[in-house]
Amino acid sequence: MNTTGTVRSVNIAPKKGRSKQPVASINIRENWGVEGDAHAGMLEDTSHKGWAHRQVSILAWESICKAREAGLDVKEGDFAENITSEGLDLLALPLGTILRVGPEAELELSQIGKVCHTKCAIYHLMGDCIFPREGIFFVVRHGGVVKPGDAITIQEWGDGTCAATPQAALNELAAQNAH
């Protein structure tokens, strides 16, 4: 397995529930997320208490290509990911894995996939959405600027746990995967 990949795109959206738009660079803040993105700062937003472990999201370009092969006209950011990666098998990474993204940012894998309580526009177009299964989330251990072309490197393999991930999130995902 490759232990390195590349940032293909960095993406933000000022409002939740929308595709994210590719930008030239993003600034990732420790214990916050991506500056200028609607999902940042969930630690301070009491309506998201318990979900602050989802500070930065990454989806592989390879996953987007699968959706394109299925007939969807989608691109980077359309699945609301902050970072579109390329060349790294994200789904093979266990919880707790630490990635270096760009020259400074350090992210710890805190959740693989998510439960979609409301169906997104992609789901309604295709009858399915890949992000709940293939999108992954991170907490920010160290911030930094990230831009397309930056390296993504595995700094440390996880042990399958992340102290930042609440038990409720693990239970919800387990229940979803049991169906």
mmCIF file of C-alpha atoms in Angstrom:
data_model
loop_
_atom_site.group_PDB
_atom_site.id
_atom_site.type_symbol
_atom_site.label_atom_id
_atom_site.label_comp_id
_atom_site.label_asym_id
_atom_site.label_seq_id
_atom_site.Cartn_x
_atom_site.Cartn_y
_atom_site.Cartn_z
ATOM 1 C CA MET A 1 0.000 0.000 0.000
ATOM 2 C CA ASN A 2 1.155 3.521 -0.779
ATOM 3 C CA THR A 3 2.035 5.545 2.293
ATOM 4 C CA THR A 4 1.900 8.813 0.376
ATOM 5 C CA GLY A 5 -0.596 10.597 -1.802
ATOM 6 C CA THR A 6 -1.277 14.048 -3.162
ATOM 7 C CA VAL A 7 -3.769 16.810 -2.500
ATOM 8 C CA ARG A 8 -5.745 17.084 -5.735
ATOM 9 C CA SER A 9 -8.090 19.859 -4.578
ATOM 10 C CA VAL A 10 -8.951 21.894 -1.489
ATOM 11 C CA ASN A 11 -12.578 22.952 -1.131
ATOM 12 C CA ILE A 12 -14.764 25.155 1.057
ATOM 13 C CA ALA A 13 -18.388 26.255 1.312
ATOM 14 C CA PRO A 14 -19.604 29.178 3.406
ATOM 15 C CA LYS A 15 -22.964 27.456 4.065
ATOM 16 C CA LYS A 16 -23.833 23.887 5.062
ATOM 17 C CA GLY A 17 -25.759 21.621 2.712
ATOM 18 C CA ARG A 18 -23.928 22.723 -0.431
ATOM 19 C CA SER A 19 -21.130 21.448 -2.594
ATOM 20 C CA LYS A 20 -17.769 22.923 -1.706
ATOM 21 C CA GLN A 21 -15.903 24.992 -4.276
ATOM 22 C CA PRO A 22 -12.238 24.406 -5.095
ATOM 23 C CA VAL A 23 -9.943 27.215 -3.911
ATOM 24 C CA ALA A 24 -6.220 27.965 -4.266
ATOM 25 C CA SER A 25 -5.426 27.035 -0.644
ATOM 26 C CA ILE A 26 -7.022 26.442 2.738
ATOM 27 C CA ASN A 27 -5.862 27.279 6.221
ATOM 28 C CA ILE A 28 -6.489 24.444 8.661
ATOM 29 C CA ARG A 29 -6.660 25.488 12.322
ATOM 30 C CA GLU A 30 -5.954 23.202 15.267
ATOM 31 C CA ASN A 31 -9.139 22.053 17.047
ATOM 32 C CA TRP A 32 -11.200 24.095 14.574
ATOM 33 C CA GLY A 33 -11.066 22.847 10.993
ATOM 34 C CA VAL A 34 -10.880 24.777 7.728
ATOM 35 C CA GLU A 35 -11.124 28.546 8.011
ATOM 36 C CA GLY A 36 -13.988 29.936 5.931
ATOM 37 C CA ASP A 37 -15.833 26.598 5.781
ATOM 38 C CA ALA A 38 -19.324 26.225 7.243
ATOM 39 C CA HIS A 39 -18.373 23.035 9.115
ATOM 40 C CA ALA A 40 -15.425 24.607 10.968
ATOM 41 C CA GLY A 41 -15.556 25.452 14.655
ATOM 42 C CA MET A 42 -17.910 22.663 15.702
ATOM 43 C CA LEU A 43 -16.242 22.589 19.129
ATOM 44 C CA GLU A 44 -17.780 25.996 19.831
ATOM 45 C CA ASP A 45 -21.163 25.215 18.235
ATOM 46 C CA THR A 46 -23.264 23.573 20.952
ATOM 47 C CA SER A 47 -25.767 22.259 18.387
ATOM 48 C CA HIS A 48 -23.009 19.925 17.153
ATOM 49 C CA LYS A 49 -21.822 18.829 20.590
ATOM 50 C CA GLY A 50 -20.417 15.341 20.260
ATOM 51 C CA TRP A 51 -19.499 15.710 16.578
ATOM 52 C CA ALA A 52 -16.455 17.966 16.959
ATOM 53 C CA HIS A 53 -14.236 15.092 15.820
ATOM 54 C CA ARG A 54 -15.278 15.805 12.214
ATOM 55 C CA GLN A 55 -13.144 18.933 11.707
ATOM 56 C CA VAL A 56 -11.725 18.145 8.248
ATOM 57 C CA SER A 57 -13.126 15.783 5.626
ATOM 58 C CA ILE A 58 -11.210 13.983 2.884
ATOM 59 C CA LEU A 59 -12.522 12.009 -0.076
ATOM 60 C CA ALA A 60 -10.329 10.182 -2.581
ATOM 61 C CA TRP A 61 -10.398 11.228 -6.224
ATOM 62 C CA GLU A 62 -10.608 7.515 -6.952
ATOM 63 C CA SER A 63 -14.015 7.451 -5.194
ATOM 64 C CA ILE A 64 -15.216 10.385 -7.279
ATOM 65 C CA CYS A 65 -14.065 8.543 -10.412
ATOM 66 C CA LYS A 66 -16.281 5.578 -9.423
ATOM 67 C CA ALA A 67 -19.270 7.945 -9.247
ATOM 68 C CA ARG A 68 -18.323 9.407 -12.632
ATOM 69 C CA GLU A 69 -18.101 5.906 -14.130
ATOM 70 C CA ALA A 70 -21.633 5.312 -12.792
ATOM 71 C CA GLY A 71 -22.802 8.272 -14.892
ATOM 72 C CA LEU A 72 -22.661 11.191 -12.470
ATOM 73 C CA ASP A 73 -21.251 14.516 -13.618
ATOM 74 C CA VAL A 74 -19.299 15.252 -10.417
ATOM 75 C CA LYS A 75 -16.002 16.877 -9.584
ATOM 76 C CA GLU A 76 -13.836 17.807 -6.617
ATOM 77 C CA GLY A 77 -15.884 19.337 -3.783
ATOM 78 C CA ASP A 78 -19.248 18.037 -5.001
ATOM 79 C CA PHE A 79 -19.404 15.568 -2.096
ATOM 80 C CA ALA A 80 -18.661 18.418 0.362
ATOM 81 C CA GLU A 81 -15.139 17.194 1.133
ATOM 82 C CA ASN A 82 -12.549 19.729 2.303
ATOM 83 C CA ILE A 83 -9.684 17.870 0.651
ATOM 84 C CA THR A 84 -9.782 15.667 -2.425
ATOM 85 C CA SER A 85 -6.833 13.281 -2.249
ATOM 86 C CA GLU A 86 -5.238 11.128 -4.908
ATOM 87 C CA GLY A 87 -3.040 8.020 -4.701
ATOM 88 C CA LEU A 88 -3.618 7.044 -1.061
ATOM 89 C CA ASP A 89 -6.038 4.246 -0.098
ATOM 90 C CA LEU A 90 -7.944 6.170 2.560
ATOM 91 C CA LEU A 91 -10.289 3.294 3.369
ATOM 92 C CA ALA A 92 -7.363 1.079 4.379
ATOM 93 C CA LEU A 93 -6.360 3.493 7.157
ATOM 94 C CA PRO A 94 -7.437 2.611 10.707
ATOM 95 C CA LEU A 95 -8.805 5.169 13.159
ATOM 96 C CA GLY A 96 -6.029 7.058 14.892
ATOM 97 C CA THR A 97 -3.810 7.213 11.791
ATOM 98 C CA ILE A 98 -1.953 10.515 11.636
ATOM 99 C CA LEU A 99 -1.452 12.167 8.262
ATOM 100 C CA ARG A 100 0.866 15.025 7.399
ATOM 101 C CA VAL A 101 -0.900 17.143 4.783
ATOM 102 C CA GLY A 102 1.256 19.774 3.152
ATOM 103 C CA PRO A 103 4.314 21.078 4.973
ATOM 104 C CA GLU A 104 2.681 21.593 8.405
ATOM 105 C CA ALA A 105 -0.835 20.245 8.935
ATOM 106 C CA GLU A 106 -1.228 17.081 11.014
ATOM 107 C CA LEU A 107 -4.593 15.331 11.002
ATOM 108 C CA GLU A 108 -5.746 12.336 13.070
ATOM 109 C CA LEU A 109 -8.298 9.985 11.521
ATOM 110 C CA SER A 110 -11.384 10.125 13.731
ATOM 111 C CA GLN A 111 -14.228 8.640 11.642
ATOM 112 C CA ILE A 112 -14.626 6.552 8.496
ATOM 113 C CA GLY A 113 -17.888 7.250 6.709
ATOM 114 C CA LYS A 114 -20.952 8.881 8.208
ATOM 115 C CA VAL A 115 -24.656 8.436 8.618
ATOM 116 C CA CYS A 116 -26.728 10.628 6.321
ATOM 117 C CA HIS A 117 -29.882 11.583 8.165
ATOM 118 C CA THR A 118 -31.128 13.606 5.205
ATOM 119 C CA LYS A 119 -30.498 12.565 1.622
ATOM 120 C CA CYS A 120 -28.277 14.957 -0.345
ATOM 121 C CA ALA A 121 -28.645 16.143 -3.933
ATOM 122 C CA ILE A 122 -26.180 13.467 -5.123
ATOM 123 C CA TYR A 123 -28.317 10.750 -3.528
ATOM 124 C CA HIS A 124 -31.438 12.055 -5.262
ATOM 125 C CA LEU A 125 -29.650 12.142 -8.643
ATOM 126 C CA MET A 126 -28.058 8.713 -8.374
ATOM 127 C CA GLY A 127 -30.048 6.834 -5.760
ATOM 128 C CA ASP A 128 -26.849 6.523 -3.750
ATOM 129 C CA CYS A 129 -24.020 8.662 -2.373
ATOM 130 C CA ILE A 130 -20.454 7.488 -1.814
ATOM 131 C CA PHE A 131 -19.508 9.929 0.942
ATOM 132 C CA PRO A 132 -21.282 8.069 3.778
ATOM 133 C CA ARG A 133 -19.121 5.017 3.002
ATOM 134 C CA GLU A 134 -15.933 6.489 1.577
ATOM 135 C CA GLY A 135 -15.515 9.942 3.084
ATOM 136 C CA ILE A 136 -13.289 10.147 6.132
ATOM 137 C CA PHE A 137 -12.970 12.698 8.919
ATOM 138 C CA PHE A 138 -10.128 14.049 10.974
ATOM 139 C CA VAL A 139 -9.364 16.136 14.017
ATOM 140 C CA VAL A 140 -6.655 18.742 13.551
ATOM 141 C CA ARG A 141 -3.590 18.068 15.712
ATOM 142 C CA HIS A 142 -1.527 20.824 14.098
ATOM 143 C CA GLY A 143 -2.711 23.433 11.620
ATOM 144 C CA GLY A 144 -1.202 24.782 8.435
ATOM 145 C CA VAL A 145 -1.859 25.939 4.899
ATOM 146 C CA VAL A 146 -2.725 23.216 2.372
ATOM 147 C CA LYS A 147 -2.917 23.589 -1.400
ATOM 148 C CA PRO A 148 -3.305 21.352 -4.461
ATOM 149 C CA GLY A 149 -0.110 19.437 -5.220
ATOM 150 C CA ASP A 150 0.894 19.134 -1.557
ATOM 151 C CA ALA A 151 1.990 15.731 -0.312
ATOM 152 C CA ILE A 152 -0.117 13.599 2.024
ATOM 153 C CA THR A 153 2.048 11.264 4.096
ATOM 154 C CA ILE A 154 1.197 8.701 6.741
ATOM 155 C CA GLN A 155 3.111 9.845 9.822
ATOM 156 C CA GLU A 156 1.862 7.136 12.163
ATOM 157 C CA TRP A 157 -0.466 4.154 11.715
ATOM 158 C CA GLY A 158 -3.481 4.158 13.989
ATOM 159 C CA ASP A 159 -4.496 1.366 16.316
ATOM 160 C CA GLY A 160 -8.188 1.500 15.381
ATOM 161 C CA THR A 161 -9.135 4.041 18.034
ATOM 162 C CA CYS A 162 -9.204 7.820 18.278
ATOM 163 C CA ALA A 163 -9.648 9.507 21.649
ATOM 164 C CA ALA A 164 -11.565 12.359 19.974
ATOM 165 C CA THR A 165 -14.263 10.072 18.535
ATOM 166 C CA PRO A 166 -17.341 9.890 20.759
ATOM 167 C CA GLN A 167 -18.856 6.484 21.460
ATOM 168 C CA ALA A 168 -22.192 7.728 20.041
ATOM 169 C CA ALA A 169 -20.560 8.179 16.610
ATOM 170 C CA LEU A 170 -19.078 4.690 16.698
ATOM 171 C CA ASN A 171 -22.425 3.203 17.751
ATOM 172 C CA GLU A 172 -24.307 5.042 14.991
ATOM 173 C CA LEU A 173 -21.889 3.844 12.309
ATOM 174 C CA ALA A 174 -21.975 0.277 13.628
ATOM 175 C CA ALA A 175 -25.781 0.295 13.496
ATOM 176 C CA GLN A 176 -25.726 1.636 9.924
ATOM 177 C CA ASN A 177 -23.192 -0.970 8.797
ATOM 178 C CA ALA A 178 -25.241 -3.781 10.367
ATOM 179 C CA HIS A 179 -28.101 -3.104 7.911
#
